[in-house]
XYZ file of C-alpha atoms in Angstrom:
518
model
C -24.595 18.319 -23.822
C -24.628 19.437 -27.512
C -21.366 18.790 -29.328
C -19.033 21.744 -29.474
C -20.155 23.114 -26.084
C -17.604 22.686 -23.336
C -18.403 22.272 -19.613
C -16.654 25.584 -19.002
C -19.104 27.370 -21.368
C -22.063 25.994 -19.398
C -20.465 27.286 -16.214
C -20.130 30.763 -17.723
C -23.740 30.769 -18.832
C -24.853 29.828 -15.302
C -22.767 32.705 -13.983
C -24.475 35.104 -16.404
C -21.316 35.469 -18.497
C -21.550 35.299 -22.300
C -18.594 34.477 -24.497
C -19.006 37.641 -26.626
C -18.340 39.749 -23.544
C -14.875 38.217 -23.369
C -11.790 38.250 -25.445
C -11.810 35.638 -28.293
C -12.299 32.131 -26.847
C -8.897 30.875 -27.942
C -7.046 33.644 -26.132
C -5.046 33.017 -22.980
C -6.968 35.736 -21.155
C -10.306 34.015 -21.905
C -9.077 30.701 -20.538
C -7.742 32.296 -17.368
C -11.064 34.074 -16.761
C -13.132 30.937 -17.399
C -10.954 28.952 -14.987
C -11.424 31.590 -12.299
C -15.179 31.508 -12.919
C -15.224 27.705 -12.675
C -13.472 27.821 -9.307
C -15.704 30.647 -8.054
C -18.857 28.739 -9.020
C -17.619 25.573 -7.376
C -16.770 27.423 -4.144
C -20.236 29.013 -4.212
C -21.863 25.583 -4.594
C -19.717 24.131 -1.800
C -20.761 26.991 0.500
C -24.389 26.142 -0.306
C -23.722 22.509 0.702
C -22.100 23.623 3.971
C -25.205 25.617 4.890
C -27.222 22.371 4.885
C -25.287 20.903 7.813
C -25.510 21.689 11.529
C -23.473 24.637 12.785
C -21.218 22.581 15.083
C -19.843 20.559 12.146
C -19.324 23.496 9.807
C -15.782 24.633 10.822
C -14.239 21.155 10.311
C -16.180 20.573 7.085
C -15.241 24.039 5.815
C -11.531 23.170 6.190
C -12.104 19.858 4.392
C -13.986 21.562 1.557
C -11.171 24.127 1.364
C -8.788 21.269 0.541
C -11.268 20.012 -2.053
C -11.465 23.473 -3.664
C -7.632 23.631 -3.758
C -7.576 20.252 -5.530
C -10.219 21.400 -8.019
C -8.350 24.665 -8.600
C -5.210 22.709 -9.506
C -7.251 20.374 -11.725
C -8.656 23.158 -13.906
C -5.214 24.791 -14.222
C -3.602 21.625 -15.575
C -3.878 20.843 -19.264
C -3.009 17.409 -20.665
C -0.550 15.003 -19.036
C 1.372 16.886 -16.342
C 4.691 15.379 -17.393
C 7.298 16.403 -19.959
C 8.604 13.006 -21.106
C 11.896 14.503 -22.303
C 12.746 15.656 -18.772
C 12.977 12.085 -17.440
C 16.552 11.371 -16.339
C 18.344 8.073 -15.940
C 17.929 6.656 -12.421
C 21.102 7.385 -10.414
C 23.126 4.381 -9.215
C 22.111 4.807 -5.575
C 18.435 5.650 -6.219
C 17.207 2.085 -5.689
C 18.891 -0.100 -3.057
C 18.819 -3.848 -3.368
C 17.078 -5.443 -0.415
C 19.744 -8.186 -0.250
C 22.324 -5.501 0.675
C 20.443 -4.518 3.846
C 21.795 -5.776 7.150
C 19.753 -7.389 9.910
C 19.736 -5.590 13.273
C 21.197 -7.076 16.423
C 18.531 -8.625 18.640
C 19.153 -6.293 21.567
C 18.496 -3.226 19.339
C 15.153 -4.341 17.931
C 12.935 -3.168 20.792
C 14.396 0.337 20.668
C 13.909 0.409 16.870
C 10.296 -0.776 17.062
C 9.470 1.918 19.626
C 10.239 4.470 16.873
C 7.689 2.945 14.490
C 3.985 3.382 13.715
C 2.178 0.934 11.389
C -0.537 2.453 9.212
C -2.960 0.447 7.088
C -5.098 1.973 4.343
C -8.552 0.662 5.225
C -10.886 2.771 3.110
C -12.004 0.159 0.576
C -15.182 -1.904 0.447
C -15.411 -5.568 -0.500
C -18.075 -4.925 -3.169
C -15.861 -5.911 -6.145
C -15.533 -9.359 -4.550
C -19.255 -9.594 -3.774
C -18.895 -8.827 -0.050
C -20.648 -6.246 2.132
C -18.758 -3.865 4.419
C -15.020 -3.121 4.616
C -12.750 -5.283 2.485
C -10.531 -5.795 5.542
C -13.135 -8.102 7.134
C -13.187 -10.672 4.290
C -11.858 -14.038 5.603
C -8.703 -14.873 3.645
C -7.084 -17.757 5.491
C -8.240 -20.141 8.252
C -11.316 -17.901 8.769
C -8.995 -14.988 9.619
C -9.621 -11.613 7.953
C -7.078 -9.094 6.613
C -7.542 -7.148 9.850
C -7.125 -10.246 12.046
C -3.845 -11.095 10.311
C -2.561 -7.508 10.673
C -3.356 -7.461 14.409
C -1.690 -10.881 14.870
C 1.482 -9.702 13.098
C 1.859 -6.599 15.268
C 0.930 -8.360 18.484
C 3.615 -10.979 17.710
C 6.219 -8.192 17.261
C 5.162 -6.498 20.487
C 5.248 -9.723 22.494
C 8.492 -11.053 20.998
C 10.483 -7.845 21.548
C 8.530 -6.359 24.481
C 7.726 -3.393 22.222
C 4.712 -1.148 21.734
C 4.129 -0.672 18.002
C 0.711 0.971 17.485
C -1.593 0.108 14.583
C -3.385 2.969 12.839
C -6.254 2.396 10.407
C -7.100 5.087 7.867
C -10.803 4.520 7.235
C -13.157 6.191 4.798
C -16.784 7.176 5.356
C -17.568 3.829 3.661
C -15.729 1.722 6.253
C -15.542 3.804 9.439
C -18.704 2.714 11.258
C -18.202 -1.026 10.628
C -14.486 -0.856 11.473
C -15.123 0.909 14.789
C -17.398 -1.974 15.837
C -14.957 -4.648 14.681
C -11.830 -3.262 16.411
C -13.513 -3.663 19.802
C -12.874 -7.402 19.621
C -9.093 -6.750 19.773
C -9.327 -5.060 23.177
C -7.449 -7.811 25.000
C -4.646 -7.944 22.414
C -1.241 -6.374 22.943
C -1.787 -3.777 20.222
C -2.910 -0.171 20.575
C -5.316 0.509 17.693
C -6.075 4.038 16.510
C -8.385 5.050 13.671
C -8.989 8.211 11.713
C -11.047 9.070 8.660
C -9.792 10.302 5.353
C -11.671 13.137 3.669
C -15.101 12.887 2.107
C -15.213 14.957 -1.106
C -18.167 15.629 -3.443
C -18.159 14.041 -6.886
C -18.492 16.665 -9.602
C -20.555 16.435 -12.751
C -18.663 16.097 -16.026
C -21.319 18.308 -17.607
C -20.928 21.419 -15.466
C -18.029 20.765 -13.039
C -20.231 21.289 -9.964
C -21.013 18.887 -7.096
C -23.870 16.448 -7.776
C -24.777 16.363 -4.059
C -27.886 18.297 -3.045
C -26.884 18.591 0.625
C -24.290 17.386 3.154
C -26.248 14.292 4.183
C -23.662 11.764 2.956
C -25.619 8.749 4.262
C -28.656 9.753 2.202
C -26.754 9.907 -1.093
C -23.503 7.933 -0.772
C -22.986 7.953 -4.547
C -22.528 11.724 -4.526
C -19.390 11.477 -2.351
C -16.017 9.712 -2.504
C -12.795 9.232 -0.511
C -10.101 11.076 -2.542
C -7.402 8.389 -2.793
C -4.654 7.549 -0.302
C -2.681 10.727 -1.054
C -5.176 12.312 1.345
C -3.338 10.471 4.148
C -0.889 13.285 4.959
C -3.449 16.019 5.659
C -5.969 13.846 7.476
C -3.305 12.102 9.576
C -2.104 15.503 10.774
C -5.635 16.813 11.314
C -6.515 13.760 13.421
C -3.874 14.806 15.977
C -2.108 11.437 15.637
C 0.948 12.823 13.819
C 1.639 15.261 16.674
C 0.967 12.576 19.309
C 3.421 10.088 17.774
C 6.159 12.693 17.269
C 5.801 13.721 20.932
C 6.134 10.041 21.927
C 9.521 9.952 20.167
C 8.362 7.904 17.189
C 10.225 8.627 13.972
C 8.775 6.646 11.064
C 5.497 5.265 9.822
C 5.201 2.165 7.669
C 2.151 2.530 5.463
C 0.580 -0.080 3.174
C -2.701 -1.332 1.731
C -4.516 -3.623 4.156
C -5.146 -6.131 1.346
C -1.410 -6.577 0.667
C -0.669 -9.655 2.772
C 3.056 -9.343 2.035
C 3.347 -5.900 3.674
C 4.670 -6.897 7.096
C 7.051 -4.864 9.293
C 10.532 -5.537 7.916
C 13.314 -5.208 10.500
C 16.068 -4.890 7.879
C 14.407 -1.841 6.306
C 13.719 -0.400 9.764
C 17.405 -0.931 10.633
C 18.336 1.212 7.616
C 16.093 4.012 8.898
C 16.512 4.058 12.691
C 19.072 1.376 13.577
C 22.823 0.926 13.243
C 22.599 1.193 9.455
C 20.985 4.637 9.610
C 22.453 6.858 6.893
C 24.351 10.015 7.874
C 21.935 12.082 5.774
C 18.410 11.085 6.798
C 16.305 8.996 4.431
C 12.938 10.732 4.772
C 10.974 8.514 2.407
C 11.297 4.921 1.206
C 9.211 3.367 -1.518
C 9.375 -0.408 -1.726
C 9.535 -1.445 -5.380
C 9.832 -4.884 -6.903
C 10.855 -6.259 -10.297
C 8.235 -5.616 -12.944
C 6.775 -8.558 -14.839
C 4.380 -8.491 -17.785
C 1.521 -8.752 -15.283
C 2.545 -5.426 -13.696
C 2.954 -3.198 -16.758
C 0.275 -0.740 -15.611
C 1.771 -0.294 -12.129
C 3.473 2.975 -11.158
C 7.238 3.135 -11.543
C 10.162 5.175 -10.223
C 11.795 7.883 -12.307
C 14.338 10.648 -11.756
C 13.164 14.098 -12.794
C 14.530 17.547 -11.970
C 17.082 15.723 -9.768
C 14.338 14.237 -7.576
C 13.140 10.657 -7.333
C 9.430 10.472 -8.089
C 6.546 8.137 -8.804
C 5.269 7.941 -12.371
C 1.743 6.583 -12.873
C 0.324 5.475 -16.228
C -2.303 8.273 -16.098
C 0.505 10.872 -16.296
C 2.099 9.361 -19.395
C 1.542 11.084 -22.762
C -0.351 8.659 -25.083
C 2.588 8.317 -27.484
C 4.818 7.036 -24.650
C 2.470 4.486 -23.033
C 4.304 1.574 -24.706
C 7.625 2.924 -23.368
C 6.085 3.109 -19.883
C 4.918 -0.512 -20.080
C 8.315 -1.773 -21.218
C 9.901 -4.126 -18.686
C 13.342 -3.188 -20.059
C 12.953 0.605 -19.810
C 11.278 0.666 -16.392
C 12.377 -2.352 -14.384
C 10.524 -1.671 -11.126
C 6.987 -1.004 -10.016
C 5.593 0.525 -6.830
C 4.228 -1.924 -4.216
C 2.655 0.973 -2.263
C 4.607 -0.080 0.831
C 5.864 3.299 2.046
C 8.149 4.271 4.955
C 8.046 7.989 5.796
C 9.688 10.147 8.431
C 7.059 11.675 10.734
C 8.937 14.927 11.366
C 9.427 15.328 7.599
C 5.676 14.826 7.000
C 5.026 17.546 9.583
C 7.543 19.843 7.865
C 6.184 19.515 4.294
C 2.664 20.128 5.589
C 3.705 23.203 7.585
C 5.725 24.596 4.685
C 2.938 23.750 2.231
C 5.397 22.027 -0.110
C 3.320 18.852 -0.439
C 2.426 18.509 -4.107
C 0.931 15.342 -5.565
C -0.200 14.831 -9.141
C -3.973 14.688 -9.587
C -5.556 11.448 -10.757
C -8.806 12.123 -12.635
C -11.171 9.194 -12.152
C -14.209 9.170 -14.447
C -17.272 7.320 -13.134
C -20.906 6.827 -14.134
C -23.471 6.781 -11.318
C -26.382 4.328 -11.229
C -28.731 6.992 -12.601
C -26.429 7.520 -15.606
C -24.867 10.789 -14.375
C -21.256 11.030 -15.525
C -19.008 12.327 -12.767
C -15.365 13.076 -12.053
C -13.580 12.326 -8.810
C -10.200 13.931 -8.186
C -7.703 11.785 -6.292
C -4.045 11.699 -5.281
C -1.680 8.803 -4.519
C 0.398 8.586 -1.321
C 3.571 7.648 -3.243
C 3.341 10.766 -5.410
C 4.574 12.810 -2.424
C 8.006 11.178 -2.753
C 9.482 14.133 -4.632
C 8.590 16.467 -1.732
C 10.935 14.679 0.703
C 14.722 14.834 1.083
C 16.897 11.766 0.676
C 14.095 9.647 -0.789
C 15.103 6.190 -2.023
C 13.556 3.079 -3.489
C 14.318 -0.378 -2.089
C 13.994 -3.287 -4.502
C 12.287 -5.871 -2.306
C 11.482 -9.541 -2.973
C 8.185 -10.218 -4.706
C 6.950 -11.847 -1.481
C 6.393 -8.342 -0.048
C 3.743 -7.717 -2.706
C 0.849 -10.121 -2.203
C -2.339 -8.131 -2.831
C -5.764 -9.752 -2.818
C -7.842 -7.880 -5.389
C -9.692 -10.784 -7.027
C -10.783 -14.327 -6.281
C -7.745 -15.572 -8.267
C -5.528 -13.914 -5.605
C -7.671 -15.500 -2.907
C -7.049 -18.938 -4.426
C -3.294 -18.397 -4.028
C -3.371 -17.207 -0.409
C -5.817 -19.914 0.699
C -3.766 -22.681 -0.921
C -0.889 -24.890 0.240
C 1.538 -22.467 -1.459
C 1.608 -20.678 1.902
C 1.677 -21.480 5.575
C 0.480 -19.059 8.232
C 2.956 -18.007 10.898
C 2.048 -15.335 13.474
C -0.300 -13.623 11.054
C 2.213 -13.664 8.169
C 2.005 -15.814 5.054
C 5.212 -17.734 4.357
C 5.745 -19.485 1.025
C 6.051 -23.256 1.337
C 9.630 -24.558 1.087
C 8.227 -27.262 -1.228
C 7.692 -24.636 -3.931
C 10.694 -24.953 -6.258
C 10.710 -21.299 -7.402
C 9.807 -18.067 -5.606
C 7.239 -16.760 -8.125
C 3.538 -17.428 -7.643
C 1.506 -19.159 -10.372
C -0.431 -17.047 -12.855
C -4.127 -17.705 -12.160
C -7.063 -16.480 -14.263
C -10.574 -17.367 -13.118
C -13.636 -16.516 -15.233
C -15.460 -13.375 -14.094
C -18.952 -14.806 -14.597
C -18.568 -17.779 -12.251
C -15.722 -16.957 -9.868
C -15.613 -13.181 -9.225
C -17.730 -13.170 -6.040
C -16.162 -14.772 -2.932
C -19.236 -16.820 -1.995
C -19.575 -18.208 -5.510
C -15.831 -18.878 -5.733
C -15.827 -20.846 -2.454
C -18.868 -22.858 -3.591
C -16.934 -24.161 -6.607
C -14.161 -25.809 -4.566
C -14.773 -28.748 -2.193
C -11.380 -27.629 -0.904
C -8.587 -25.541 -2.429
C -6.484 -27.690 -4.825
C -2.810 -28.532 -4.302
C -0.992 -25.940 -6.451
C 2.589 -26.331 -5.190
C 3.738 -27.300 -8.710
C 1.341 -25.073 -10.685
C 2.697 -22.539 -13.203
C -0.455 -21.306 -14.913
C -4.172 -21.909 -14.395
C -7.005 -20.615 -16.567
C -10.583 -21.543 -15.695
C -13.579 -20.300 -17.672
C -17.252 -21.202 -17.471
C -19.242 -23.451 -15.138
C -16.455 -25.487 -13.499
C -16.342 -27.150 -10.060
C -13.485 -28.894 -8.228
C -13.790 -31.991 -6.029
C -11.810 -32.614 -2.862
C -8.070 -33.275 -3.060
C -7.483 -32.084 -6.651
C -3.857 -31.437 -7.681
C -2.948 -28.938 -10.417
C 0.557 -28.946 -11.938
C 2.331 -27.155 -14.784
C -0.116 -25.385 -17.121
C -3.781 -26.298 -16.708
C -6.571 -24.797 -18.823
C -10.216 -25.729 -18.092
C -12.905 -24.269 -20.325
C -16.605 -25.112 -20.099
C -18.425 -23.577 -23.030
C -21.765 -21.828 -22.601
C -24.376 -24.369 -21.468
C -21.727 -26.975 -20.550
C -20.436 -27.848 -17.108
C -17.191 -29.463 -16.008
C -16.834 -31.193 -12.626
C -13.185 -32.005 -11.856
C -13.432 -35.275 -9.837
C -12.088 -35.676 -6.314
C -8.436 -36.724 -6.212
C -7.810 -35.778 -9.866
C -4.242 -34.869 -10.856
C -4.115 -32.496 -13.824
C -0.619 -31.865 -15.174
C -0.146 -29.785 -18.358
C -3.738 -30.489 -19.390
C -6.433 -28.730 -21.376
C -9.952 -29.766 -20.352
C -12.911 -28.556 -22.393
C -16.430 -29.566 -23.327
C -18.819 -31.148 -20.811
C -17.935 -33.420 -17.888
C -20.488 -33.874 -15.126
C -20.259 -36.104 -12.087
C -23.705 -37.031 -10.830
C -24.561 -38.448 -7.399
C -26.371 -41.788 -7.492
């Protein structure tokens, strides 16, 4: 697009509207008209897409595209960061509870409490960033068990131990739905009811003209033209699936929602006790966000703020550029969001019925394989916090935040730092301090799971490790022990083989060290 021409001008030209027919382009009236035109053109294009699908599917897809048009309409109305930094208030004393102040429930009450709970896992992501095909939830993470296996084991253990019936709900995306449906069949004999539903499938829009890049509604044919619009889409699609109504009618009161790749996000009976047990507050807590202490590794994570007398989530994308350093400060904002959320089902139903659900839009810029620059509009599930009454944060131990996003995370969860107990990872009592080591593995040689596994004869002993950096062509023999700070760097063209049984403590290894079979 020539410089000086805005996407909105292209839209007007396509609509047969010329700028000179309008008021001057810097006037408020002009901007309002162009925004209306942008929305009208988008809706027209979406209607064209709907006509390409079979009649039976059109009513459901029309409702879904209506939600997309609403999101787009909000997007073009917003200008700049949607947050006035000066309106941020100091967090009230009682805004964030300390986990250590929560009380454990009595054993005889636990079954009754669990029967008021639904566990929901966000299962829309693919394993492509880790070099795997299909849903991320089917990557083996420990003892050949996948994220999904571990989740099912955890809930089955709860149900068996307390004679309860906690259901598991998976929110899939169009990327993961088909594979997940096949995989969940293997859990048929387990004591867990598994339900699935799909989040929305929205069209990516071109950054050039703000219109969908899809030519028709055949998603399978052109997957790149479509996207799942973030986990904030949970509320609408959960209701539309019929599951929200079903669980409310069964007498269930809360859902516990988390990312399926967070291995620390297990059902916590102390938090549940605060919501539905003896410790239940007199004024209902409709929404809980689990937060944990921020470290320098977490400076980009969302944080909790008080604004307009409501507790809300603040993401880095909403921060004005001049305040990004303030946002990243560990002193100013002490907590970050783990994305472990507890929400009252009746309250979700209410905010949807009253149309008071309002989540900030995250604008995600992408470039497709053919070079087309697109925008996808997303929302985050935690951003709904401000729409609920009596929302609180609970400052939980770091052990409840154990995401596996990279092979460096996989190294931790596969190691002797943890033992596996009923599907849950428990940190080894031999570890002297509760924090996990900081691990950085080179992208070129370790980013894909298969490649990563091929570089370790077995996972090293890291009980006493503080910091590990590995870069270049490095392999590890069997029974290696890493302690303190270990840095291993093989320069381009060099290779380092750490020998079997080696103990590296506070060591820097560089250069070339090859062990050859003879």
